[in-house]
PDB file of C-alpha atoms and ligand atoms in Angstrom:
ATOM      1  CA  UNK A   1      55.372-143.878-126.047  1.00 81.00           C
ATOM      2  CA  UNK A   2      52.999-146.669-127.095  1.00 93.00           C
ATOM      3  CA  UNK A   3      54.446-150.152-127.197  1.00 96.00           C
ATOM      4  CA  UNK A   4      55.116-151.813-130.539  1.00 98.00           C
ATOM      5  CA  UNK A   5      52.697-154.748-130.846  1.00 98.00           C
ATOM      6  CA  UNK A   6      53.759-157.844-132.776  1.00 98.00           C
ATOM      7  CA  UNK A   7      51.473-160.761-133.665  1.00 99.00           C
ATOM      8  CA  UNK A   8      52.779-164.122-134.923  1.00 99.00           C
ATOM      9  CA  UNK A   9      50.315-166.178-136.964  1.00 99.00           C
ATOM     10  CA  UNK A  10      50.219-169.824-138.091  1.00 99.00           C
ATOM     11  CA  UNK A  11      47.423-172.317-138.775  1.00 98.00           C
ATOM     12  CA  UNK A  12      46.805-174.080-135.457  1.00 98.00           C
ATOM     13  CA  UNK A  13      48.555-171.755-132.963  1.00 98.00           C
ATOM     14  CA  UNK A  14      50.061-174.764-131.185  1.00 98.00           C
ATOM     15  CA  UNK A  15      53.413-175.247-132.996  1.00 98.00           C
ATOM     16  CA  UNK A  16      55.050-172.440-134.975  1.00 98.00           C
ATOM     17  CA  UNK A  17      53.456-169.175-133.838  1.00 99.00           C
ATOM     18  CA  UNK A  18      53.534-169.844-130.058  1.00 98.00           C
ATOM     19  CA  UNK A  19      57.197-170.824-130.469  1.00 98.00           C
ATOM     20  CA  UNK A  20      57.849-167.650-132.474  1.00 99.00           C
ATOM     21  CA  UNK A  21      56.192-165.632-129.701  1.00 98.00           C
ATOM     22  CA  UNK A  22      58.234-167.395-126.992  1.00 98.00           C
ATOM     23  CA  UNK A  23      61.585-166.956-128.797  1.00 98.00           C
ATOM     24  CA  UNK A  24      60.766-163.330-129.572  1.00 98.00           C
ATOM     25  CA  UNK A  25      59.809-162.528-125.963  1.00 98.00           C
ATOM     26  CA  UNK A  26      62.981-164.259-124.745  1.00 98.00           C
ATOM     27  CA  UNK A  27      65.104-162.064-127.013  1.00 98.00           C
ATOM     28  CA  UNK A  28      63.129-158.894-126.186  1.00 98.00           C
ATOM     29  CA  UNK A  29      63.866-159.546-122.516  1.00 98.00           C
ATOM     30  CA  UNK A  30      67.560-160.244-123.185  1.00 97.00           C
ATOM     31  CA  UNK A  31      67.783-156.847-124.909  1.00 97.00           C
ATOM     32  CA  UNK A  32      65.858-155.124-122.085  1.00 97.00           C
ATOM     33  CA  UNK A  33      63.118-153.987-124.477  1.00 97.00           C
ATOM     34  CA  UNK A  34      60.079-155.468-122.681  1.00 96.00           C
ATOM     35  CA  UNK A  35      58.737-152.002-121.828  1.00 96.00           C
ATOM     36  CA  UNK A  36      58.787-151.006-125.501  1.00 97.00           C
ATOM     37  CA  UNK A  37      57.687-154.142-127.347  1.00 98.00           C
ATOM     38  CA  UNK A  38      54.935-156.704-126.725  1.00 98.00           C
ATOM     39  CA  UNK A  39      53.919-159.842-128.581  1.00 98.00           C
ATOM     40  CA  UNK A  40      51.160-162.414-128.950  1.00 98.00           C
ATOM     41  CA  UNK A  41      50.312-165.270-131.317  1.00 99.00           C
ATOM     42  CA  UNK A  42      47.230-166.805-132.883  1.00 99.00           C
ATOM     43  CA  UNK A  43      46.021-169.225-135.549  1.00 99.00           C
ATOM     44  CA  UNK A  44      44.005-168.643-138.684  1.00 98.00           C
ATOM     45  CA  UNK A  45      41.969-171.790-137.885  1.00 98.00           C
ATOM     46  CA  UNK A  46      39.676-172.562-134.967  1.00 98.00           C
ATOM     47  CA  UNK A  47      41.157-176.070-134.488  1.00 98.00           C
ATOM     48  CA  UNK A  48      42.979-175.456-131.223  1.00 98.00           C
ATOM     49  CA  UNK A  49      41.207-172.610-129.445  1.00 98.00           C
ATOM     50  CA  UNK A  50      41.957-172.853-125.716  1.00 98.00           C
ATOM     51  CA  UNK A  51      44.690-175.483-126.193  1.00 98.00           C
ATOM     52  CA  UNK A  52      48.222-175.414-124.804  1.00 98.00           C
ATOM     53  CA  UNK A  53      51.090-175.539-127.317  1.00 98.00           C
ATOM     54  CA  UNK A  54      51.801-179.012-128.751  1.00 98.00           C
ATOM     55  CA  UNK A  55      53.804-181.109-126.199  1.00 98.00           C
ATOM     56  CA  UNK A  56      56.546-181.538-128.850  1.00 98.00           C
ATOM     57  CA  UNK A  57      56.829-177.745-129.195  1.00 98.00           C
ATOM     58  CA  UNK A  58      57.019-177.342-125.418  1.00 98.00           C
ATOM     59  CA  UNK A  59      59.728-180.046-125.155  1.00 97.00           C
ATOM     60  CA  UNK A  60      61.746-178.566-128.038  1.00 98.00           C
ATOM     61  CA  UNK A  61      61.556-175.028-126.638  1.00 98.00           C
ATOM     62  CA  UNK A  62      62.687-176.283-123.220  1.00 98.00           C
ATOM     63  CA  UNK A  63      65.621-178.167-124.783  1.00 98.00           C
ATOM     64  CA  UNK A  64      66.678-174.872-126.381  1.00 98.00           C
ATOM     65  CA  UNK A  65      66.346-172.882-123.134  1.00 98.00           C
ATOM     66  CA  UNK A  66      63.115-171.035-124.003  1.00 98.00           C
ATOM     67  CA  UNK A  67      59.990-171.236-121.844  1.00 96.00           C
ATOM     68  CA  UNK A  68      56.660-171.238-123.618  1.00 97.00           C
ATOM     69  CA  UNK A  69      53.275-170.399-122.181  1.00 96.00           C
ATOM     70  CA  UNK A  70      50.317-169.696-124.448  1.00 98.00           C
ATOM     71  CA  UNK A  71      46.617-170.478-124.807  1.00 98.00           C
ATOM     72  CA  UNK A  72      45.487-171.106-128.410  1.00 98.00           C
ATOM     73  CA  UNK A  73      43.277-168.495-130.012  1.00 98.00           C
ATOM     74  CA  UNK A  74      42.004-167.572-133.471  1.00 98.00           C
ATOM     75  CA  UNK A  75      42.925-164.455-135.477  1.00 98.00           C
ATOM     76  CA  UNK A  76      40.226-161.746-135.546  1.00 98.00           C
ATOM     77  CA  UNK A  77      39.517-158.599-137.585  1.00 98.00           C
ATOM     78  CA  UNK A  78      40.337-156.570-134.455  1.00 98.00           C
ATOM     79  CA  UNK A  79      43.834-158.125-134.310  1.00 98.00           C
ATOM     80  CA  UNK A  80      44.589-156.722-137.750  1.00 98.00           C
ATOM     81  CA  UNK A  81      43.562-153.274-136.583  1.00 97.00           C
ATOM     82  CA  UNK A  82      45.334-153.307-133.227  1.00 98.00           C
ATOM     83  CA  UNK A  83      48.729-154.935-133.966  1.00 98.00           C
ATOM     84  CA  UNK A  84      51.599-153.098-135.676  1.00 98.00           C
ATOM     85  CA  UNK A  85      53.215-156.178-137.243  1.00 98.00           C
ATOM     86  CA  UNK A  86      51.364-159.333-138.279  1.00 98.00           C
ATOM     87  CA  UNK A  87      53.866-162.004-139.231  1.00 99.00           C
ATOM     88  CA  UNK A  88      52.680-165.073-141.144  1.00 99.00           C
ATOM     89  CA  UNK A  89      54.602-168.331-140.787  1.00 99.00           C
ATOM     90  CA  UNK A  90      53.758-169.499-144.319  1.00 98.00           C
ATOM     91  CA  UNK A  91      52.155-168.355-147.564  1.00 98.00           C
ATOM     92  CA  UNK A  92      48.856-170.098-146.781  1.00 98.00           C
ATOM     93  CA  UNK A  93      48.615-168.247-143.455  1.00 98.00           C
ATOM     94  CA  UNK A  94      49.566-165.062-145.323  1.00 98.00           C
ATOM     95  CA  UNK A  95      46.634-165.350-147.724  1.00 98.00           C
ATOM     96  CA  UNK A  96      44.215-166.379-144.942  1.00 98.00           C
ATOM     97  CA  UNK A  97      45.166-163.281-142.933  1.00 98.00           C
ATOM     98  CA  UNK A  98      44.304-161.142-145.976  1.00 98.00           C
ATOM     99  CA  UNK A  99      40.756-162.529-145.969  1.00 98.00           C
ATOM    100  CA  UNK A 100      40.180-160.624-142.720  1.00 98.00           C
ATOM    101  CA  UNK A 101      41.653-157.396-144.071  1.00 97.00           C
ATOM    102  CA  UNK A 102      38.835-154.837-144.076  1.00 96.00           C
ATOM    103  CA  UNK A 103      40.871-151.704-144.657  1.00 97.00           C
ATOM    104  CA  UNK A 104      43.773-151.542-147.115  1.00 97.00           C
ATOM    105  CA  UNK A 105      45.679-149.204-144.827  1.00 98.00           C
ATOM    106  CA  UNK A 106      46.575-152.222-142.639  1.00 98.00           C
ATOM    107  CA  UNK A 107      48.020-154.219-145.533  1.00 98.00           C
ATOM    108  CA  UNK A 108      51.700-153.263-145.034  1.00 98.00           C
ATOM    109  CA  UNK A 109      51.560-154.717-141.505  1.00 98.00           C
ATOM    110  CA  UNK A 110      51.011-158.210-142.902  1.00 98.00           C
ATOM    111  CA  UNK A 111      54.373-159.741-143.738  1.00 98.00           C
ATOM    112  CA  UNK A 112      56.014-163.127-144.101  1.00 98.00           C
ATOM    113  CA  UNK A 113      58.112-164.039-141.047  1.00 98.00           C
ATOM    114  CA  UNK A 114      60.968-165.276-143.211  1.00 98.00           C
ATOM    115  CA  UNK A 115      61.240-162.006-145.083  1.00 98.00           C
ATOM    116  CA  UNK A 116      63.574-161.344-142.122  1.00 98.00           C
ATOM    117  CA  UNK A 117      65.518-164.624-142.434  1.00 98.00           C
ATOM    118  CA  UNK A 118      69.180-163.774-143.204  1.00 98.00           C
ATOM    119  CA  UNK A 119      69.423-167.154-144.981  1.00 98.00           C
ATOM    120  CA  UNK A 120      66.561-166.461-147.385  1.00 98.00           C
ATOM    121  CA  UNK A 121      62.820-166.070-147.728  1.00 98.00           C
ATOM    122  CA  UNK A 122      60.196-168.832-147.707  1.00 98.00           C
ATOM    123  CA  UNK A 123      57.793-170.657-145.437  1.00 98.00           C
ATOM    124  CA  UNK A 124      58.423-171.702-141.851  1.00 98.00           C
ATOM    125  CA  UNK A 125      57.625-175.388-142.499  1.00 98.00           C
ATOM    126  CA  UNK A 126      54.697-176.922-140.630  1.00 98.00           C
ATOM    127  CA  UNK A 127      56.205-179.505-138.232  1.00 98.00           C
ATOM    128  CA  UNK A 128      52.839-180.937-137.072  1.00 97.00           C
ATOM    129  CA  UNK A 129      52.903-184.197-139.054  1.00 96.00           C
ATOM    130  CA  UNK A 130      56.653-184.818-138.768  1.00 93.00           C
ATOM    131  CA  UNK A 131      59.204-185.766-136.119  1.00 93.00           C
ATOM    132  CA  UNK A 132      61.569-183.995-133.739  1.00 92.00           C
ATOM    133  CA  UNK A 133      63.927-182.996-136.561  1.00 95.00           C
ATOM    134  CA  UNK A 134      61.179-180.762-137.984  1.00 97.00           C
ATOM    135  CA  UNK A 135      60.622-179.058-134.647  1.00 98.00           C
ATOM    136  CA  UNK A 136      64.345-178.308-134.322  1.00 98.00           C
ATOM    137  CA  UNK A 137      64.428-176.970-137.884  1.00 98.00           C
ATOM    138  CA  UNK A 138      61.564-174.604-137.010  1.00 98.00           C
ATOM    139  CA  UNK A 139      63.400-173.516-133.864  1.00 98.00           C
ATOM    140  CA  UNK A 140      66.614-172.769-135.790  1.00 98.00           C
ATOM    141  CA  UNK A 141      64.794-170.792-138.495  1.00 98.00           C
ATOM    142  CA  UNK A 142      62.869-168.715-135.962  1.00 98.00           C
ATOM    143  CA  UNK A 143      65.907-168.164-133.747  1.00 98.00           C
ATOM    144  CA  UNK A 144      68.016-166.534-136.481  1.00 98.00           C
ATOM    145  CA  UNK A 145      65.052-164.753-138.097  1.00 98.00           C
ATOM    146  CA  UNK A 146      63.956-163.160-134.838  1.00 98.00           C
ATOM    147  CA  UNK A 147      67.423-161.638-134.281  1.00 98.00           C
ATOM    148  CA  UNK A 148      67.164-159.814-137.598  1.00 98.00           C
ATOM    149  CA  UNK A 149      63.549-158.764-137.039  1.00 98.00           C
ATOM    150  CA  UNK A 150      64.437-157.385-133.591  1.00 98.00           C
ATOM    151  CA  UNK A 151      67.426-155.513-135.028  1.00 97.00           C
ATOM    152  CA  UNK A 152      64.976-153.799-137.367  1.00 97.00           C
ATOM    153  CA  UNK A 153      62.525-152.942-134.594  1.00 97.00           C
ATOM    154  CA  UNK A 154      65.297-151.680-132.326  1.00 94.00           C
ATOM    155  CA  UNK A 155      66.549-149.327-135.068  1.00 94.00           C
ATOM    156  CA  UNK A 156      63.245-147.480-134.907  1.00 90.00           C
ATOM    157  CA  UNK A 157      63.098-147.110-131.109  1.00 88.00           C
TER     158      UNK A 157
HETATM  159  P1  LIG B   1      50.884-174.836-136.438  1.00 51.17           P
HETATM  160  O1  LIG B   1      50.822-176.411-136.749  1.00 51.17           O
HETATM  161  O2  LIG B   1      50.057-174.170-137.503  1.00 51.17           O
HETATM  162  O3  LIG B   1      52.336-174.522-136.541  1.00 51.17           O
HETATM  163  O4  LIG B   1      50.312-174.654-135.038  1.00 51.17           O
HETATM  164  C1  LIG B   1      49.626-177.119-136.906  1.00 51.17           C
HETATM  165  C2  LIG B   1      48.904-177.470-135.794  1.00 51.17           C
HETATM  166  C3  LIG B   1      47.717-178.180-135.942  1.00 51.17           C
HETATM  167  C4  LIG B   1      47.273-178.523-137.212  1.00 51.17           C
HETATM  168  C5  LIG B   1      48.001-178.146-138.323  1.00 51.17           C
HETATM  169  C6  LIG B   1      49.182-177.432-138.168  1.00 51.17           C
HETATM  170  N1  LIG B   1      46.069-179.263-137.360  1.00 51.17           N
HETATM  171  O5  LIG B   1      45.732-179.608-138.507  1.00 51.17           O
HETATM  172  O6  LIG B   1      45.391-179.536-136.350  1.00 51.17           O
END
């Protein structure tokens, strides 16, 4: 059976979406689902193509026991065709993803990450211009949201 392909999307692809990818992969591995599910991340902008995740994201992930390894890249039209789930970190990312939508049949794939947050919908806040507290807040949101999203994926396996 083909693997389920999940793409996490933010603006720069150095803070939120690479962390989402890392937390998700960590949980996929814990559940022994790595042969059934794969993941990647990207940004809607071209600001950080080829860059490592932000050092503050790397430090925060490490503090929380998650290793992170990603090279920044920009979202493409092909991504929208080839991934099964395209999860936007915030509403601005969500509308930018739709600009690359060429075929309406792919529209249901594009969702807000926090539609899966058991504590309520909304944006994953951009931590780029803030301090460590913001990075931990992003980690906590993604950690609980990913459990629920994975529960949903696992139901269909
Ligand atoms: P991200 O955060 O979208 O979570 O990766 C940002 C990273 C970089 C910038 C903005 C947000 N920037 O303006 O360079």
